[in-house]
Short mmCIF file of C-alpha atoms in Angstrom, two decimals:
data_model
loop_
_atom_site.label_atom_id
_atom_site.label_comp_id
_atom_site.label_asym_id
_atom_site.label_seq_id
_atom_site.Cartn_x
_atom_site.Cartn_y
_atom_site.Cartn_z
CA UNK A 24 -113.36 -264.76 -80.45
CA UNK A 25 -115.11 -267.12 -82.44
CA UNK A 26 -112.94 -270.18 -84.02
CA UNK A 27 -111.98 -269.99 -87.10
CA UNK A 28 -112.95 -272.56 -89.94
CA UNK A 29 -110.71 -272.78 -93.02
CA UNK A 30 -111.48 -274.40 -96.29
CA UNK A 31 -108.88 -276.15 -98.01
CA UNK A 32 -108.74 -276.46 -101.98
CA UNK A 33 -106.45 -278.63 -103.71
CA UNK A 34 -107.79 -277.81 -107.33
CA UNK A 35 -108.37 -279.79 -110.56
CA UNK A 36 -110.33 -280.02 -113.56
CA UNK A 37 -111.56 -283.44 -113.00
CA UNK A 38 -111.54 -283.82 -109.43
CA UNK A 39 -111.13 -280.99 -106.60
CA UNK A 40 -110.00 -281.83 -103.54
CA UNK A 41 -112.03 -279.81 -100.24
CA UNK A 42 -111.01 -280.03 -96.49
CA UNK A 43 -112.33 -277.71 -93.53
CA UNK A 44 -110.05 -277.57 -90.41
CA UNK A 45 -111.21 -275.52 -87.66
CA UNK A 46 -108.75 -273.70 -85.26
CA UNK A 47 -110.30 -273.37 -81.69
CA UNK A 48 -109.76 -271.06 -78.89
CA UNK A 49 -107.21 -273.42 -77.53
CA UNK A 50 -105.24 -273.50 -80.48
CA UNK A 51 -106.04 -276.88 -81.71
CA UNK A 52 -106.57 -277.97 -85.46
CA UNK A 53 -109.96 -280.31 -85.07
CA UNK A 54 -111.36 -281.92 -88.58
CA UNK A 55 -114.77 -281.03 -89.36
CA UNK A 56 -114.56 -282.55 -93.23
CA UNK A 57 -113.34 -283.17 -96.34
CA UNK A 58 -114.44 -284.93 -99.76
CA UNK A 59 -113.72 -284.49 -103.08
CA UNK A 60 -115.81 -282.79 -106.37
CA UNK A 61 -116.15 -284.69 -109.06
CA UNK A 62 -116.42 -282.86 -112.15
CA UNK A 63 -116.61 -285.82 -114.81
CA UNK A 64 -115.43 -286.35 -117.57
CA UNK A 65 -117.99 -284.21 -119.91
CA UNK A 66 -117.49 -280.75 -121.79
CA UNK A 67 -115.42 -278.27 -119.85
CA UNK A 68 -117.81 -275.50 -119.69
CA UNK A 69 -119.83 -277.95 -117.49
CA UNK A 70 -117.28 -279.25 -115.43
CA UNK A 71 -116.33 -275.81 -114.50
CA UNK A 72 -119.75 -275.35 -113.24
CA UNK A 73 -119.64 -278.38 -111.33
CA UNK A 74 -116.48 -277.08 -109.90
CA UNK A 75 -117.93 -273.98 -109.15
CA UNK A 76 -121.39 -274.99 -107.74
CA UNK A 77 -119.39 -277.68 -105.51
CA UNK A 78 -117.48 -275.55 -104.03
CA UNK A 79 -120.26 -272.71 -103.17
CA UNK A 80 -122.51 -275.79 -101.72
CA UNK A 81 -119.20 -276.76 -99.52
CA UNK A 82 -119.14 -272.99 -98.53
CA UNK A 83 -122.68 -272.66 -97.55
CA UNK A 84 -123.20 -276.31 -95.71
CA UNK A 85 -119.51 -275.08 -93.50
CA UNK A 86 -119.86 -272.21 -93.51
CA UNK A 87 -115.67 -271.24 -93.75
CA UNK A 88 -114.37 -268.06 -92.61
CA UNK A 89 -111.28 -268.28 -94.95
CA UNK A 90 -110.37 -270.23 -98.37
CA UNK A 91 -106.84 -271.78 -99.01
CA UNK A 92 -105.71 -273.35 -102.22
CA UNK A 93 -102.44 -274.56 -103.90
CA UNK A 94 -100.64 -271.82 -105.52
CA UNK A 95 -100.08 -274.24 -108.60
CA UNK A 96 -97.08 -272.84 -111.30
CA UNK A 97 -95.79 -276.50 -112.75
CA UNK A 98 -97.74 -277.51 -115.62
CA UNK A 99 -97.41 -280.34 -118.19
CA UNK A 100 -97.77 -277.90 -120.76
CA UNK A 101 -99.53 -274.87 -121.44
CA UNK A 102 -102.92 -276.43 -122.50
CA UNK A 103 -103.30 -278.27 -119.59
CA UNK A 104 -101.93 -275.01 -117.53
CA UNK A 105 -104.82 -273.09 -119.27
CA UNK A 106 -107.50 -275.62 -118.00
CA UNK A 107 -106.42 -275.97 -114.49
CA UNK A 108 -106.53 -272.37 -114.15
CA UNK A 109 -109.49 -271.91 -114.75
CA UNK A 110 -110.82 -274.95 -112.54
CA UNK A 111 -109.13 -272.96 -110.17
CA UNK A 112 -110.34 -269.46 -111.36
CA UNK A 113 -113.90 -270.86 -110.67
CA UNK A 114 -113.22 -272.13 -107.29
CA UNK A 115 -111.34 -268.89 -106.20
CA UNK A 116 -114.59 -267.26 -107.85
CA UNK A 117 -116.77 -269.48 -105.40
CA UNK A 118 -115.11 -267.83 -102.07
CA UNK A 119 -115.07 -264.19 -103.84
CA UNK A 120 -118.73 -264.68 -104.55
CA UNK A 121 -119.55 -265.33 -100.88
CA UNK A 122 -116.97 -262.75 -99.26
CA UNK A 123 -114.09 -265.14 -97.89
CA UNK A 124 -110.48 -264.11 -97.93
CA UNK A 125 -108.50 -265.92 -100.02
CA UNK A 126 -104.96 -266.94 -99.59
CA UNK A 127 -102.50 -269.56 -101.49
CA UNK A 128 -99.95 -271.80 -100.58
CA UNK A 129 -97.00 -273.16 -102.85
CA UNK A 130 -97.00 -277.03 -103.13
CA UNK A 131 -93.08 -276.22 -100.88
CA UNK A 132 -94.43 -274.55 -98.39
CA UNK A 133 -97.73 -276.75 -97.96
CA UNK A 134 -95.09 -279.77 -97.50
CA UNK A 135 -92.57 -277.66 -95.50
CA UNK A 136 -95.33 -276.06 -92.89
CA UNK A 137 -96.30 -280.13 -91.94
CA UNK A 138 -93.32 -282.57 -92.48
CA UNK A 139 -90.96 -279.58 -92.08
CA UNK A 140 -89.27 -280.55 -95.21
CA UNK A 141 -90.38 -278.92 -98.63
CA UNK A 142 -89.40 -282.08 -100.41
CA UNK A 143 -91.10 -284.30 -98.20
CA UNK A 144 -93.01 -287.30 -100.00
CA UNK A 145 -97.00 -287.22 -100.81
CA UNK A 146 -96.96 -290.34 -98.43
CA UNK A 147 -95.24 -288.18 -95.50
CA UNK A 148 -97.96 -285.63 -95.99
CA UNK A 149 -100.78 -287.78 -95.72
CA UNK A 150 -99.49 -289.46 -92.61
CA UNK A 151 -99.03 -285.78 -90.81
CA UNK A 152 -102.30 -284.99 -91.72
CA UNK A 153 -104.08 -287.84 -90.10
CA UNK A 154 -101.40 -287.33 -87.12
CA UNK A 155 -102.54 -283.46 -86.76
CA UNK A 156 -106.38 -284.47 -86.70
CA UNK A 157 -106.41 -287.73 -84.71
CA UNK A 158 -107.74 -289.27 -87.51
CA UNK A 159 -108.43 -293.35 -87.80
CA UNK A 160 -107.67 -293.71 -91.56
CA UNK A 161 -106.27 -291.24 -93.82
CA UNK A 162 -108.98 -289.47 -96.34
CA UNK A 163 -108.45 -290.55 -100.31
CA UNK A 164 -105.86 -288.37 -101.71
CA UNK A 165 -107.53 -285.02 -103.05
CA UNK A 166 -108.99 -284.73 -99.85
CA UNK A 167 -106.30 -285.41 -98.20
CA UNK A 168 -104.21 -282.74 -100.04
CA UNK A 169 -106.33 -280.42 -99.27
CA UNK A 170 -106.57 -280.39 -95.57
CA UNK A 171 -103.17 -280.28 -95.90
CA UNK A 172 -103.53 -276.90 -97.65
CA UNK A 173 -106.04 -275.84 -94.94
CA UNK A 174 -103.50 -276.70 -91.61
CA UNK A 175 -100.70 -274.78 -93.75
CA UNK A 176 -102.77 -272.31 -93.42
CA UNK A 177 -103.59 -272.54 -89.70
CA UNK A 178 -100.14 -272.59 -88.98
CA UNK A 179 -98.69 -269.71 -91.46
CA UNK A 180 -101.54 -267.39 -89.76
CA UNK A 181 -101.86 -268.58 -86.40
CA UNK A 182 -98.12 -268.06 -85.39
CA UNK B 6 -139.53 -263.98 -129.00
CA UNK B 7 -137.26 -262.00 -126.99
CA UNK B 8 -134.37 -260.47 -128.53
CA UNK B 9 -131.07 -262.24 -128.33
CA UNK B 10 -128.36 -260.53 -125.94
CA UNK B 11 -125.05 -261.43 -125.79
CA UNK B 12 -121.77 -260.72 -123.82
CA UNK B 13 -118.50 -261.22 -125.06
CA UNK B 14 -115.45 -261.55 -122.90
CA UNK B 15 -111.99 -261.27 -123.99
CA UNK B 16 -110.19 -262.41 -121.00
CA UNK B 17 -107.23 -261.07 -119.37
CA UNK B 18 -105.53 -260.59 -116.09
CA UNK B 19 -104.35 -257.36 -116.30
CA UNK B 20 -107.64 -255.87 -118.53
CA UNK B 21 -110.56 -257.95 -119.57
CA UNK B 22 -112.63 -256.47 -122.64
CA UNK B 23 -116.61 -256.80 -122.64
CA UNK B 24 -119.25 -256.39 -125.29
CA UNK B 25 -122.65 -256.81 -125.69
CA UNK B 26 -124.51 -257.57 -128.62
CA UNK B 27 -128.50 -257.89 -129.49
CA UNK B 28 -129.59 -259.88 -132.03
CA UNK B 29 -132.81 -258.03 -133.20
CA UNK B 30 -136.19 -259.30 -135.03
CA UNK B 31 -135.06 -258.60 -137.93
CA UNK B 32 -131.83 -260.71 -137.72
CA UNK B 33 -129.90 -257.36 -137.75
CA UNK B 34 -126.92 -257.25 -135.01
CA UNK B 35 -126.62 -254.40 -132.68
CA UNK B 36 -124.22 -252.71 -130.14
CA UNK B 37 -125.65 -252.19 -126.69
CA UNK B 38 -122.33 -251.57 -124.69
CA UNK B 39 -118.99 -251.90 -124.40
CA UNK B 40 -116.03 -251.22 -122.11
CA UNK B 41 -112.75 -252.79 -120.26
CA UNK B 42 -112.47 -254.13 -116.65
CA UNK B 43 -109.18 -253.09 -115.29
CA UNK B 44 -107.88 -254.95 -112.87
CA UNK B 45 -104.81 -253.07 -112.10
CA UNK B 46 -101.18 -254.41 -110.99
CA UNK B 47 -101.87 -255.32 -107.00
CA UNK B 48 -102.08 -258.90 -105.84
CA UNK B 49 -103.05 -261.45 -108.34
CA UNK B 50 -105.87 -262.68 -105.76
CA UNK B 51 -107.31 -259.09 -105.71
CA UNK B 52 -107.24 -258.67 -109.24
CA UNK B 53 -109.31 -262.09 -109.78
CA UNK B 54 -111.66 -260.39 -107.28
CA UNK B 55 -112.33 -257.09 -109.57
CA UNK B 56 -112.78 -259.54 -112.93
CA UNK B 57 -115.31 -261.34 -111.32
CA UNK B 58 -117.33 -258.59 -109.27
CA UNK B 59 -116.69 -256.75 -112.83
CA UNK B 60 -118.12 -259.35 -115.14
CA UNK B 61 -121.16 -260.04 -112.32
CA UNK B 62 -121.99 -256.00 -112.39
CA UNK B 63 -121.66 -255.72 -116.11
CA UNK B 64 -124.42 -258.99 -116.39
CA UNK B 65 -126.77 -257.27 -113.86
CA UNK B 66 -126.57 -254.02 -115.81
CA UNK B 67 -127.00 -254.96 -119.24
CA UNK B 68 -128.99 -258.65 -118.20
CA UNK B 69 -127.62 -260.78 -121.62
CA UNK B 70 -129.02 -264.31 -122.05
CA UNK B 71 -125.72 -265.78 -123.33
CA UNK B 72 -121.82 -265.57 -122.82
CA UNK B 73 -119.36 -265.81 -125.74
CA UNK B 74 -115.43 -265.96 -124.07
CA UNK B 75 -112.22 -266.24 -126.32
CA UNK B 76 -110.98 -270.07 -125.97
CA UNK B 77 -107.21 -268.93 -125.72
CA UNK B 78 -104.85 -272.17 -126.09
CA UNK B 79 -101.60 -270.81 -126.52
CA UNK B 80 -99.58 -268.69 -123.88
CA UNK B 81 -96.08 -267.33 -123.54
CA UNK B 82 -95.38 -270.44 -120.88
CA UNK B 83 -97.05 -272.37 -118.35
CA UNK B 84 -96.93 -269.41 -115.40
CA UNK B 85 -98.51 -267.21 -117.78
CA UNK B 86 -101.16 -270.07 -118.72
CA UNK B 87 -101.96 -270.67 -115.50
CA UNK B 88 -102.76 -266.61 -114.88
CA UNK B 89 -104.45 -266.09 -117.79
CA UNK B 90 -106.44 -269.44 -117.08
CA UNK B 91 -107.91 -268.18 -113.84
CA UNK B 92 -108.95 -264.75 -115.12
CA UNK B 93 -110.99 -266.66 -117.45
CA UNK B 94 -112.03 -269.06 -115.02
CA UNK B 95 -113.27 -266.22 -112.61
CA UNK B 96 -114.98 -264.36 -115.78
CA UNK B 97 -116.64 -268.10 -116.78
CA UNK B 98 -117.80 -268.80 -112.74
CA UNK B 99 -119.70 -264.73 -112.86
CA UNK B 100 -121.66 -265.87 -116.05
CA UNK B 101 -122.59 -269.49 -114.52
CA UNK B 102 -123.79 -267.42 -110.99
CA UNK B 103 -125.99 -265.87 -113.28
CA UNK B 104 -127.06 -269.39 -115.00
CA UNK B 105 -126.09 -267.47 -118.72
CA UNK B 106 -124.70 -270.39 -120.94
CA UNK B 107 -121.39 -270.10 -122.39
CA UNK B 108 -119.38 -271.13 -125.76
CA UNK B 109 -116.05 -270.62 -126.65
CA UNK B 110 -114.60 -269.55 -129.72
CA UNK B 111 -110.82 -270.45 -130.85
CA UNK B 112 -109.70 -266.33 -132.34
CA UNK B 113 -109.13 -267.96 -135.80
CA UNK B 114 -112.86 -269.24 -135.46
CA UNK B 115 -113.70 -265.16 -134.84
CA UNK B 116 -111.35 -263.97 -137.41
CA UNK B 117 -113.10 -266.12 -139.82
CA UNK B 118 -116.75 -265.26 -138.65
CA UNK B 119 -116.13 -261.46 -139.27
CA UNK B 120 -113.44 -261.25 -141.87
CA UNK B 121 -113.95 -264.59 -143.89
CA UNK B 122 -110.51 -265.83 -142.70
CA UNK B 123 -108.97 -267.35 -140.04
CA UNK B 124 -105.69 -265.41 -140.27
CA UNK B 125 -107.12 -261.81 -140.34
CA UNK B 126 -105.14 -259.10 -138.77
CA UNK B 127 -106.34 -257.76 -135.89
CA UNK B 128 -106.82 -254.23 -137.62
CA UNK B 129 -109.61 -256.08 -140.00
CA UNK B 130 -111.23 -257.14 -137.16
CA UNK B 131 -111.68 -254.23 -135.64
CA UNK B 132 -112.80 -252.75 -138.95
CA UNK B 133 -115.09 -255.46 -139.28
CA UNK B 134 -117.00 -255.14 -135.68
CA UNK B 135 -117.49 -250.95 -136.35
CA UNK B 136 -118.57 -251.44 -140.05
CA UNK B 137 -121.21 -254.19 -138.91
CA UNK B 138 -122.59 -252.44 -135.57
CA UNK B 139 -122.74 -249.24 -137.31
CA UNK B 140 -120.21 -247.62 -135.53
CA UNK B 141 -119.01 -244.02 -135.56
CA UNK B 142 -115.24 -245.08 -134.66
CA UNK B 143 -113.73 -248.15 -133.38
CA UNK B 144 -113.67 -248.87 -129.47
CA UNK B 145 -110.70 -249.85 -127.92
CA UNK B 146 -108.79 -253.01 -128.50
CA UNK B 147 -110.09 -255.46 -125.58
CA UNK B 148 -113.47 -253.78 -126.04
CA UNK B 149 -113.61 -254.11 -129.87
CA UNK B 150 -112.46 -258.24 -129.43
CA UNK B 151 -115.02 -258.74 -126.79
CA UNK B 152 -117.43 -257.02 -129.57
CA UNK B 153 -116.08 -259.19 -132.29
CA UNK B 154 -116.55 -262.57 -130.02
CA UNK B 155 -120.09 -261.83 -129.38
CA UNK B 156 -120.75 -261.42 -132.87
CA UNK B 157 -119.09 -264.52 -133.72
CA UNK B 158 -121.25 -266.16 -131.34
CA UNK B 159 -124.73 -264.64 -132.68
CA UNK B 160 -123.01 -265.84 -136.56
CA UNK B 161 -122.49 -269.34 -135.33
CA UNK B 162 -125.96 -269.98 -133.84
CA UNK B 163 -128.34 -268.05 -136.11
CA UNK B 164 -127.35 -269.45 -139.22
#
């Protein structure tokens, strides 16, 4: 069976997070990369395509079998509820548009499935996720996040 | 030139209304189509999938040059903000595959394109968009202020 590649998504409307983890036959989590989108600070119509158009040009350089992305439902308010939905609308629209399953992970379970606490600290995260990829430094934050989102996955599916 | 066609989107994540408009030669406005995408009551993630394979099938049909969406800033609450932001953000992401620019129009800005004032009731809307497209009765609710946002639109940038 071939591996399987996941693509992380920890969404925002100025910056989106992307990771891609890839499971292999011997049930390791290997990094292949991770970066973040940066959709300015300019209208929102064109941030949203930035959003959009980064994430299909992650999709088609990794080629992912599967998205995963933070199930988001805390808001400052509802204006700023309505805008990150739809920078995530447009990245959830970016793996419809090229066929890829799409599943999503509460910010809980994301911290649960790695530090095996659901209140464990952003700091805790970061420091499992460079753990669980032998990785030399840990990625900026967004990035971070989002392989985070991506090993969740891994793990929620795998066992 | 080519005559101006434009799809309006009321948004929605249970049913998202769609109209198209041309703007003729002769500056007269006229109704090309008109219907509702249903996306049912299944998974939220499959329901994003039918909005935006329903907005991308209705653009390939009916080929407008420009998207007009309702810019919705209040909600019920943040969970409900955060839904209704992703429908739209899967609607917006079908229209930018497409490379159709979009606008955004507040409803009081569309209430006082059609009716002459910002708080119109939604019943002199609708009698608004069938007296100006010449129509025989008036379409169905989500239809009828997908209708009305396109024609907003075609108000805004002719004159």
């Amino acid at each position: 069976m071939a591996n399987r590649r996941i693509l992380g998504i920890d969404p925002g409307s100025k910056v989106t997070g992307y990771g891609i983890v890839e499971l292999t036959d011997k049930a390791r989590v290997c990094y292949i990369a991770s970066g973040c989108i940066r959709s300015g600070s300019g209208a929102f119509m064109v941030r949203l395509g930035e959003i959009y158009r980064g994430v299909v040009a992650v999709i088609d350089e990794y080629e992912p079998s599967e998205l995963a992305i933070e199930d988001v439902f805390v808001s400052k308010n509802v204006a700023s509820a309505l805008k990150l939905g739809q920078a995530k609308g447009v990245a959830i629209a970016a793996a419809i548009s090229r066929d890829l399953p799409t599943f999503e992970y509460s910010p809980r379970k994301v911290k649960k499935s790695l530090v095996g606490n659901g209140s464990a600290s952003k700091g805790q995260v970061q420091h499992m996720v460079k753990a669980i990829l032998s990785l030399q430094k840990s990625p900026p934050t967004d990035a971070s996040d989002a392989l985070a989102i991506g090993i969740c996955h891994v793990n929620t599916s795998h066992s």
